[in-house]
mmCIF file of C-alpha atoms in Angstrom:
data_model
loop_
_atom_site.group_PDB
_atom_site.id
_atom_site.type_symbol
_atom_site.label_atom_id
_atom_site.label_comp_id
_atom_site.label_asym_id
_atom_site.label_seq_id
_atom_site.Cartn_x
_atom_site.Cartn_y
_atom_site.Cartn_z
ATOM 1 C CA UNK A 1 0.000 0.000 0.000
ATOM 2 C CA UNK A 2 1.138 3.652 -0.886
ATOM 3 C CA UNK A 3 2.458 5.767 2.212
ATOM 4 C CA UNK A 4 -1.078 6.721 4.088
ATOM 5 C CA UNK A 5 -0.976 10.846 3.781
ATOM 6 C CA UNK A 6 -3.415 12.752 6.173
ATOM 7 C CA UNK A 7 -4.623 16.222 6.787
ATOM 8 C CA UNK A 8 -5.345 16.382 9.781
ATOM 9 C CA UNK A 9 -5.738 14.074 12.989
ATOM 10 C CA UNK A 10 -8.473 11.084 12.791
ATOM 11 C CA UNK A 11 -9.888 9.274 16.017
ATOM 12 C CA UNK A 12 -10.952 10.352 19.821
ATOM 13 C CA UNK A 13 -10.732 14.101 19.859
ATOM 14 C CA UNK A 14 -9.605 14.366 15.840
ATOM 15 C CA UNK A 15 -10.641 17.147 13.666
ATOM 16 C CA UNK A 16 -11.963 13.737 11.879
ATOM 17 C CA UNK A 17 -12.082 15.225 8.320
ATOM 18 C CA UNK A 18 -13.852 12.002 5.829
ATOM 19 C CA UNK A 19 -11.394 11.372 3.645
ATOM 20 C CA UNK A 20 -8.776 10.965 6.936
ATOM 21 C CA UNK A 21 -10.913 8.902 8.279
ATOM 22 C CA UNK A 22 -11.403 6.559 5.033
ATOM 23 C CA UNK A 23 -7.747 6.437 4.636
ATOM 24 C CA UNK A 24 -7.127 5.318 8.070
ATOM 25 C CA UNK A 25 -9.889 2.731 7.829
ATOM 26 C CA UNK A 26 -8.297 1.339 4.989
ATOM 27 C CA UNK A 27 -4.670 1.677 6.375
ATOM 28 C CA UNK A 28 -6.277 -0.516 9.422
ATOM 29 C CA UNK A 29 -7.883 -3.195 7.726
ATOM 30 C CA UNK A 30 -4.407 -3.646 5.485
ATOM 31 C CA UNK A 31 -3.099 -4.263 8.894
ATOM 32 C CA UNK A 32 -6.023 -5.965 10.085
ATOM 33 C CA UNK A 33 -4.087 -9.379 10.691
ATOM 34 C CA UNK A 34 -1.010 -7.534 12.125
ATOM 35 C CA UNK A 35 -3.775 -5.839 14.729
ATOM 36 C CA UNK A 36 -6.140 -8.822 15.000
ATOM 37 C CA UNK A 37 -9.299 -7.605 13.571
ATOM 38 C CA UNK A 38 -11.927 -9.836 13.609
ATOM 39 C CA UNK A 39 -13.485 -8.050 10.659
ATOM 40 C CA UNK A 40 -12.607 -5.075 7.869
ATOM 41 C CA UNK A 41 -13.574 -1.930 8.894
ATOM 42 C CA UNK A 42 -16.282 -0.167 6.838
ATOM 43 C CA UNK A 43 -14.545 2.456 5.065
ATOM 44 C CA UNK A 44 -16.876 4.872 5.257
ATOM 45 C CA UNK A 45 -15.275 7.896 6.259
ATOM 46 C CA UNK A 46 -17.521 8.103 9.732
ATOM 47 C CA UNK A 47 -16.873 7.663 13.296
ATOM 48 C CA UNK A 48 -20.276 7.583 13.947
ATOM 49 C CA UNK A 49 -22.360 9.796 16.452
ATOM 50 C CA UNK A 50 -19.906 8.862 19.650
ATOM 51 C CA UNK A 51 -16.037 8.496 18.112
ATOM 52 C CA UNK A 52 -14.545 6.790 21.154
ATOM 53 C CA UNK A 53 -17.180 3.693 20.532
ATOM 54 C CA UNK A 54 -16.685 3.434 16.780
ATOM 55 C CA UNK A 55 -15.058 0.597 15.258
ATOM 56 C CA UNK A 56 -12.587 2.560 13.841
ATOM 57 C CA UNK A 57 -11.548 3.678 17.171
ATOM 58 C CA UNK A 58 -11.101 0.375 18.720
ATOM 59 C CA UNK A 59 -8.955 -0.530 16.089
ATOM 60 C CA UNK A 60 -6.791 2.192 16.384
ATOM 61 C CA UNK A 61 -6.609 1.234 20.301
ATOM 62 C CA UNK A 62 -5.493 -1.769 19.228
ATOM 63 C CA UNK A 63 -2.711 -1.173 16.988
ATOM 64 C CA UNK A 64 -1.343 1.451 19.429
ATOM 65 C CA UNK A 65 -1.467 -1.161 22.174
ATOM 66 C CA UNK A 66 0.180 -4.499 20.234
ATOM 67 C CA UNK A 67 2.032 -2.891 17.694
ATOM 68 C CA UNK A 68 3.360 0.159 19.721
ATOM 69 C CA UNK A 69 2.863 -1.680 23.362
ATOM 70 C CA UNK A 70 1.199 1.720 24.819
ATOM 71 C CA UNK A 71 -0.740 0.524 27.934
ATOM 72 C CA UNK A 72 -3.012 3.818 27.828
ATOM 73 C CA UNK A 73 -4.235 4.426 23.834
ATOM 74 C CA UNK A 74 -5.322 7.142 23.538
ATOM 75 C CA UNK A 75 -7.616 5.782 20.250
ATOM 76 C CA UNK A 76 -5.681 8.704 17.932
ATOM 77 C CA UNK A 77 -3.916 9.447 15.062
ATOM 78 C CA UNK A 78 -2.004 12.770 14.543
ATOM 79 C CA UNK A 79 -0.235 13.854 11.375
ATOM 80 C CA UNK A 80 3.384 12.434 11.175
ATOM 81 C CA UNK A 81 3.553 11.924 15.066
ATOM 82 C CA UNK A 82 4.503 8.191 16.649
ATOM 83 C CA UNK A 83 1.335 6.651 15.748
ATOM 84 C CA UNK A 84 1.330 7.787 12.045
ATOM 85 C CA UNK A 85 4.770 7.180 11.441
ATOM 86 C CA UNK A 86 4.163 3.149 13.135
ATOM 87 C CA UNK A 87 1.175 2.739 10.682
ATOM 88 C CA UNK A 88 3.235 4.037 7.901
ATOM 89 C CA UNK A 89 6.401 2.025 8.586
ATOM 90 C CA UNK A 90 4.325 -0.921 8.770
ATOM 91 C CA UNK A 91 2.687 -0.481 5.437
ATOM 92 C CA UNK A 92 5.792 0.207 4.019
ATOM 93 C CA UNK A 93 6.733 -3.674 5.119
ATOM 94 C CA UNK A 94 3.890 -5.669 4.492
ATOM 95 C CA UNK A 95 4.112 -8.311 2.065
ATOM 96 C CA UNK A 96 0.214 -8.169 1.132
ATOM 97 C CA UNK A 97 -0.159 -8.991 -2.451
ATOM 98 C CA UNK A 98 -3.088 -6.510 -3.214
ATOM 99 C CA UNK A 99 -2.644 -3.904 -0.228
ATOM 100 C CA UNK A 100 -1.461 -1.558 -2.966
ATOM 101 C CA UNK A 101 -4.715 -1.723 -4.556
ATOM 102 C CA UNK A 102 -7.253 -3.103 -1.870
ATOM 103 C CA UNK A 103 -7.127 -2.799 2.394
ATOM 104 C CA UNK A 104 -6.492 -6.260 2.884
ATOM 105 C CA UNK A 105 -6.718 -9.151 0.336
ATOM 106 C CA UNK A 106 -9.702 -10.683 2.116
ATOM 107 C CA UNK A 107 -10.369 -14.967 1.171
ATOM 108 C CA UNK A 108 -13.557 -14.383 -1.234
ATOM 109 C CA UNK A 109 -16.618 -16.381 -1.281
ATOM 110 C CA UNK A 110 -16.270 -18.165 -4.686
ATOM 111 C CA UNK A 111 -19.383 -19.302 -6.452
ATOM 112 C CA UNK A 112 -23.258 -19.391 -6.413
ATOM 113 C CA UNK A 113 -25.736 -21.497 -5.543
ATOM 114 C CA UNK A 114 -28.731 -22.618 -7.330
ATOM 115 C CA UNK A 115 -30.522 -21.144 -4.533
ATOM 116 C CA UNK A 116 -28.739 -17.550 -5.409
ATOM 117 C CA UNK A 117 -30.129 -17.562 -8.948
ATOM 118 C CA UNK A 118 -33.594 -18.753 -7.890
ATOM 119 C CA UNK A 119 -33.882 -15.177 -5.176
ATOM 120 C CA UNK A 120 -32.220 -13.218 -7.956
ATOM 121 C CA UNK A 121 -34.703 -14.376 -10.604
ATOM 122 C CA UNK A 122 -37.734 -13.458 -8.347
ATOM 123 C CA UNK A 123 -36.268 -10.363 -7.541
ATOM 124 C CA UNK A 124 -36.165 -9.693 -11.060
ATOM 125 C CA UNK A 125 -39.253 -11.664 -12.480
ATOM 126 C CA UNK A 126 -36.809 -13.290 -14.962
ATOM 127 C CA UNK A 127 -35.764 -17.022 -15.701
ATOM 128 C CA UNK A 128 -32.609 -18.126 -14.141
ATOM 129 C CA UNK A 129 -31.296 -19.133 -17.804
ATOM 130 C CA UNK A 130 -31.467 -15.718 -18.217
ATOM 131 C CA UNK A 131 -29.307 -14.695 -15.839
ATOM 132 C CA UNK A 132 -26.931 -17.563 -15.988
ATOM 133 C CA UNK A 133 -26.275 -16.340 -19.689
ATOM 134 C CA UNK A 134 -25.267 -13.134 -18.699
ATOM 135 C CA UNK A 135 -22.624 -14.557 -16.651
ATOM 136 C CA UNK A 136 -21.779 -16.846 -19.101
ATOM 137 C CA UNK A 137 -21.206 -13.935 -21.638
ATOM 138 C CA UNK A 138 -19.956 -11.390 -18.893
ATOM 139 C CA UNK A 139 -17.543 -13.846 -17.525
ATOM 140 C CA UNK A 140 -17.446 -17.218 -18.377
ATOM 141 C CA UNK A 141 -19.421 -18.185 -15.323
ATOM 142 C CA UNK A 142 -16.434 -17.157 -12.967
ATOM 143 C CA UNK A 143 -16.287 -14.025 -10.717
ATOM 144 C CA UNK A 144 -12.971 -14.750 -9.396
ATOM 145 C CA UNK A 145 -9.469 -15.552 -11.266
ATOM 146 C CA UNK A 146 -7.834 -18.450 -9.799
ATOM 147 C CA UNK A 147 -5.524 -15.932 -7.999
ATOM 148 C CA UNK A 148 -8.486 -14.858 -5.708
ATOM 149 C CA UNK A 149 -8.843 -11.229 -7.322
ATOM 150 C CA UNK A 150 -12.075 -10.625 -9.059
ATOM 151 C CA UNK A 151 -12.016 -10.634 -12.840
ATOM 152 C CA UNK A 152 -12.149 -6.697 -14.173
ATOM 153 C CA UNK A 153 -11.380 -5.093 -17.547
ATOM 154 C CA UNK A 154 -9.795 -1.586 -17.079
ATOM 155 C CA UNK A 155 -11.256 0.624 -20.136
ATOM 156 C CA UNK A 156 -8.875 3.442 -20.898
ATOM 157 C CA UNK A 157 -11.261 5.360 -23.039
ATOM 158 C CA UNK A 158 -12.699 5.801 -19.198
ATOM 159 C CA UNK A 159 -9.987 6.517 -17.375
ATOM 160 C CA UNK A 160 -9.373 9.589 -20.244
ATOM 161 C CA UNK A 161 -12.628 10.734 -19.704
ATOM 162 C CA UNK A 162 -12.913 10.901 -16.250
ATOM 163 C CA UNK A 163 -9.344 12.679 -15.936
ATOM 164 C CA UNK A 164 -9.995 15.437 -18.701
ATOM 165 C CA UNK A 165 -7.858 13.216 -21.138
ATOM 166 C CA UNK A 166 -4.799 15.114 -19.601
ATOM 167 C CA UNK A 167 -2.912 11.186 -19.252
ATOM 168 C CA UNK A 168 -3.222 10.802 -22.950
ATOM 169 C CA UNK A 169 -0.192 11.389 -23.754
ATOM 170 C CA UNK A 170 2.272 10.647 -21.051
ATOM 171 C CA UNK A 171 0.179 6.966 -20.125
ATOM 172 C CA UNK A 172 -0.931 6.093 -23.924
ATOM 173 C CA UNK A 173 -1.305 2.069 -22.331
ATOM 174 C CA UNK A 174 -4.256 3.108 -20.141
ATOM 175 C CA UNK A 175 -5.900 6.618 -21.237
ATOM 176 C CA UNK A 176 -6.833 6.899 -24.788
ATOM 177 C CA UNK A 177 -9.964 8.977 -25.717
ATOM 178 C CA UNK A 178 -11.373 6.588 -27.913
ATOM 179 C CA UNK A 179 -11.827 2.941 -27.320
ATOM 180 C CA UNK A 180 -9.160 0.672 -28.088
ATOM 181 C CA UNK A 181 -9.454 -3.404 -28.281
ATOM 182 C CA UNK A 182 -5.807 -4.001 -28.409
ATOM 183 C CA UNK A 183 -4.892 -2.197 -25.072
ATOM 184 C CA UNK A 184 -6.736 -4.987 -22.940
ATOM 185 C CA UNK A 185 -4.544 -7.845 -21.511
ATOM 186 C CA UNK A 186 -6.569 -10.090 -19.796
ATOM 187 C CA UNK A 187 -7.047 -12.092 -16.860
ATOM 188 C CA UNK A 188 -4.954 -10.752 -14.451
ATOM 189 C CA UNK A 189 -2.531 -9.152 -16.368
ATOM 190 C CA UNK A 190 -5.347 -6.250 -16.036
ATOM 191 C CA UNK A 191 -4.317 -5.631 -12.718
ATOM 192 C CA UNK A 192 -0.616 -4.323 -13.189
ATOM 193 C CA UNK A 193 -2.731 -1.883 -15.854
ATOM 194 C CA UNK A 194 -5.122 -0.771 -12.893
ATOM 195 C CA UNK A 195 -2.449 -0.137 -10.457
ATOM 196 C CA UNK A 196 -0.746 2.192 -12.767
ATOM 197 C CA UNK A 197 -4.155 4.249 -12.951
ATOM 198 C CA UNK A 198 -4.624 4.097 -9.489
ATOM 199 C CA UNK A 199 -0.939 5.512 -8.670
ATOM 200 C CA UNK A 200 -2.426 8.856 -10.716
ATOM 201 C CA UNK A 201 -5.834 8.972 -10.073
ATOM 202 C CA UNK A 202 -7.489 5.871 -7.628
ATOM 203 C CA UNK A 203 -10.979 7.248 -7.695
ATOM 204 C CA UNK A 204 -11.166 7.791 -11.260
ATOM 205 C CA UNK A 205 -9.299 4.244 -11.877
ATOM 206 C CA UNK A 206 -11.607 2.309 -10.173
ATOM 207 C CA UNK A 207 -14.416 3.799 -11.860
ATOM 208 C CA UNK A 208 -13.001 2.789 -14.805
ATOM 209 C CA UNK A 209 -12.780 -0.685 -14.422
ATOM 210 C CA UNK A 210 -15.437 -3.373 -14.939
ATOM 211 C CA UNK A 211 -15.810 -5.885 -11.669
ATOM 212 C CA UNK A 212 -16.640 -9.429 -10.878
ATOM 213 C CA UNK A 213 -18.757 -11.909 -12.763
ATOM 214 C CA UNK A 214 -21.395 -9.534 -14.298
ATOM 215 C CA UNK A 215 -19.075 -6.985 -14.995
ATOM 216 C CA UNK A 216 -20.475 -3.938 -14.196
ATOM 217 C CA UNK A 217 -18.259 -0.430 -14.435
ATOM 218 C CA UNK A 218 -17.027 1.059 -11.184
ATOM 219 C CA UNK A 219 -18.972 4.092 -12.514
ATOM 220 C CA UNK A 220 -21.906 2.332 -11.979
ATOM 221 C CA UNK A 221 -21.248 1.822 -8.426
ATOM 222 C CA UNK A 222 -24.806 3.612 -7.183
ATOM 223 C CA UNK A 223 -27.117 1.939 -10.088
ATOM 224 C CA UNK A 224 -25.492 -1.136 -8.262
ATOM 225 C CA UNK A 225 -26.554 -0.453 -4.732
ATOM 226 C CA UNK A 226 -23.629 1.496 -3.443
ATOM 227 C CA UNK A 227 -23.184 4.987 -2.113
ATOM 228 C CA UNK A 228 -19.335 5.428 -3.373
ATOM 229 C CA UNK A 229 -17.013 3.418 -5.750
ATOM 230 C CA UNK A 230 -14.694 2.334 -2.782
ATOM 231 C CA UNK A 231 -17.707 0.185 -0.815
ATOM 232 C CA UNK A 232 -18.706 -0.944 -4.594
ATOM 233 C CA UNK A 233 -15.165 -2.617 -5.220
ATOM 234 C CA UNK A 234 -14.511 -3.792 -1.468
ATOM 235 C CA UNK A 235 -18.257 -5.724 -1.750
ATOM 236 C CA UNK A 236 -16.783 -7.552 -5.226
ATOM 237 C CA UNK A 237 -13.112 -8.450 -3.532
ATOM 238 C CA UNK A 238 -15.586 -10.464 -0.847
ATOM 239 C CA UNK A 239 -18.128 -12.523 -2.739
ATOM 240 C CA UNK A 240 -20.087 -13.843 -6.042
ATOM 241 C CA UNK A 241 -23.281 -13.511 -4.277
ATOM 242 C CA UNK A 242 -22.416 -9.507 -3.497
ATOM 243 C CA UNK A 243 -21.576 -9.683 -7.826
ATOM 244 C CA UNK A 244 -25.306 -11.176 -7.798
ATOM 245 C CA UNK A 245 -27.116 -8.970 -5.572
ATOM 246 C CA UNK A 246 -25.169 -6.000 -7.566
ATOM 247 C CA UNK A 247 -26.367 -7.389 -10.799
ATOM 248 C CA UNK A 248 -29.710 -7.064 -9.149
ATOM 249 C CA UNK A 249 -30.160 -3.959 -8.446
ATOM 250 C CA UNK A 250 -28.081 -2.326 -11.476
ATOM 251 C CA UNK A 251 -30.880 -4.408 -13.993
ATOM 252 C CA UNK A 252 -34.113 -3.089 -11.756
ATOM 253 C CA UNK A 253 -32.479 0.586 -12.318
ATOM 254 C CA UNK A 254 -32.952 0.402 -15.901
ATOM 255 C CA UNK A 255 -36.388 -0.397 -17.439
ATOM 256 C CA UNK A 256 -34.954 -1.095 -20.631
ATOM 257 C CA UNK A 257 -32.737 -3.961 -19.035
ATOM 258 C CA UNK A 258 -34.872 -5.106 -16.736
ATOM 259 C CA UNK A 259 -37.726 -5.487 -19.657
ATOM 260 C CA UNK A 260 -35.327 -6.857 -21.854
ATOM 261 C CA UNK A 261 -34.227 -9.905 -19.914
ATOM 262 C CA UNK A 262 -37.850 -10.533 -18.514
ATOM 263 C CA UNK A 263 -38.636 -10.916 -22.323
ATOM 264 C CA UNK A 264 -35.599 -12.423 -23.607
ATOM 265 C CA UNK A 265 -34.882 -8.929 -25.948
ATOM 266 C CA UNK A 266 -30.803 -10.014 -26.386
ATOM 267 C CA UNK A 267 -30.117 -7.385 -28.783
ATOM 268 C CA UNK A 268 -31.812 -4.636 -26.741
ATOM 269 C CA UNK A 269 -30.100 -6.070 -23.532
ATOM 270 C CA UNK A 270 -27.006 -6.409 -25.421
ATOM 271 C CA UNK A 271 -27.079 -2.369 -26.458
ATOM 272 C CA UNK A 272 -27.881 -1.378 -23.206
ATOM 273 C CA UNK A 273 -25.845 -3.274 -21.198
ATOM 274 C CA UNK A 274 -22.939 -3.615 -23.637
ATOM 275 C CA UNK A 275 -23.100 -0.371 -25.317
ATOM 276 C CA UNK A 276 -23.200 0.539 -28.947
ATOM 277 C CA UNK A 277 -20.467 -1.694 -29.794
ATOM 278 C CA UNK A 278 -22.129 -4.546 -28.806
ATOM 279 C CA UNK A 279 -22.333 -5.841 -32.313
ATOM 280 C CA UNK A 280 -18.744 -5.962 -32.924
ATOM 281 C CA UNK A 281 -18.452 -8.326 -30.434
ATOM 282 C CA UNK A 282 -21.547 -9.950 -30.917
ATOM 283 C CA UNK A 283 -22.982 -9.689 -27.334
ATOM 284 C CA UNK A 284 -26.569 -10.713 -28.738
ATOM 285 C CA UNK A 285 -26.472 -13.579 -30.013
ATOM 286 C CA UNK A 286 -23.650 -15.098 -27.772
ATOM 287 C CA UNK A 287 -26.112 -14.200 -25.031
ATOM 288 C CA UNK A 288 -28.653 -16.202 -27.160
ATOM 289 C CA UNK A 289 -26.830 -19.229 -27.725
ATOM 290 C CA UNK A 290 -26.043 -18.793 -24.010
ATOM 291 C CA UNK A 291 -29.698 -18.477 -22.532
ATOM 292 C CA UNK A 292 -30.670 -21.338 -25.445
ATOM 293 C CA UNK A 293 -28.109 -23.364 -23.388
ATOM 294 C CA UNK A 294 -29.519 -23.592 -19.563
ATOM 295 C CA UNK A 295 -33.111 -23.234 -20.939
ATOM 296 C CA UNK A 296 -32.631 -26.982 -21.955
ATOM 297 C CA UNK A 297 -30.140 -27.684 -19.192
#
């Protein structure tokens, strides 16, 4: 993970700024096995109502008292004094092999269930063939590469956009204003291409990068049930059912999707949930053949 930066001082009696706290609830749940947290931290940029009871808190407490051995922690963290320098040193040394991208590489929950499909189908009055075949298509039926990272395609015509195009130039590999098949690599060899984004710009890299099984754009994080980009992409590092439930609720946000699967409409589906280019790789009718598939299954 990149050195943790802060503007001001996060925890009991902090100024507590958001984006402090979010980067010291990340920080903390990169450590969380150094610190022994039972769970990740939600990074959500809140103490809550009463800081010295929130989570985040605690698990500041915590690393203060086995990493630093203070008997009295005083539950804070203030800009580039002993606490902040400990977090930072131990960052620095961590061997984790996705901290730079992700608080801590958590074991995901790989696979679904028939049972999964059946709730998603009634949530969506749709056929479960239906949805199978948009995994099928999406991601050949796999939310995860074998590695344990979820599957994504970073799209550099995004990452341009949503940096004003002013990478262009310098980063050719990962911002280009118009579309560009031969710049993807694949299976996980999109990662090293999503790192470099992130180094420049993480918000706007993230956003730019399709996640999980249904592969849906970070961009798309509140169509998908999520208030910021960061909760969208922790939720698809932990499970295929959170890809699911995600697919849910980005399909009921869009009549024309959700009308077009209830009715089997691949080509409208396709352009909608594809784009305009959808012919040139011939999303239709693979989702055809695919749906044609697990209807006789």
């Amino acid at each position: 993970m990149k050195q943790l930066a802060l503007s001001a001082s996060v925890g009991d009696g902090g100024v507590n700024k958001q984006e402090d706290i979010r980067a010291i609830q990340q920080a903390l749940n990169c450590l969380k096995n150094h610190i022994g947290l039972s769970e990740l931290l939600s990074v959500d940029g809140s103490l809550g109502q009463v800081p010295s009871n929130s989570n985040t808190v605690k698990a500041i407490c915590s690393f203060q008292r086995k990493i630093m051995g203070f008997s009295r922690p005083d539950g804070r963290v203030d800009c580039w004094e002993s606490t902040h320098k400990a977090i930072n040193e131990l960052l620095q040394g961590s061997d984790n092999k996705a901290e730079w991208f992700f608080p801590s590489k958590v074991e995901p929950q790989v696979g679904l269930a028939e049972s999964d499909y059946q709730h998603a189908a009634e949530l969506l009055s749709c056929d479960i063939a239906a949805i199978k075949a948009v995994s099928d298509v999406e991601s050949a039926g796999k939310g995860f590469l074998p590695e344990g990272l979820p599957c994504i395609l970073f799209e550099a015509h995004q990452f341009s956009k949503f940096t004003d195009h002013q990478y262009d130039s310098s980063q050719p590999a990962i911002s280009s204003r118009k579309w560009n098949r031969s710049l993807y690599k694949g299976g996980e060899a999109e990662y090293p291409r999503l790192k470099q984004a992130i180094q420049l710009d993480r918000t706007a890299a993230l956003k730019s990068a399709s996640w999980g099984r249904y592969q849906i754009m970070g961009f798309n994080h509140k169509s998908a049930g999520y208030l910021d980009v960061e909760s969208y992409v922790q939720a698809m590092f932990e499970s295929e059912r959170n890809h699911l439930i995600a697919f849910v609720y980005f399909i009921k946000s869009d009549r024309h999707l959700l009308s077009a699967i209830q009715n089997h409409q691949w080509e409208a589906f396709a352009r909608h949930y594809n784009g305009p280019s959808y012919q040139t790789n011939h999303y239709d009718e693979k989702l055809r053949q695919a749906y044609e598939k697990h209807s006789i299954a």
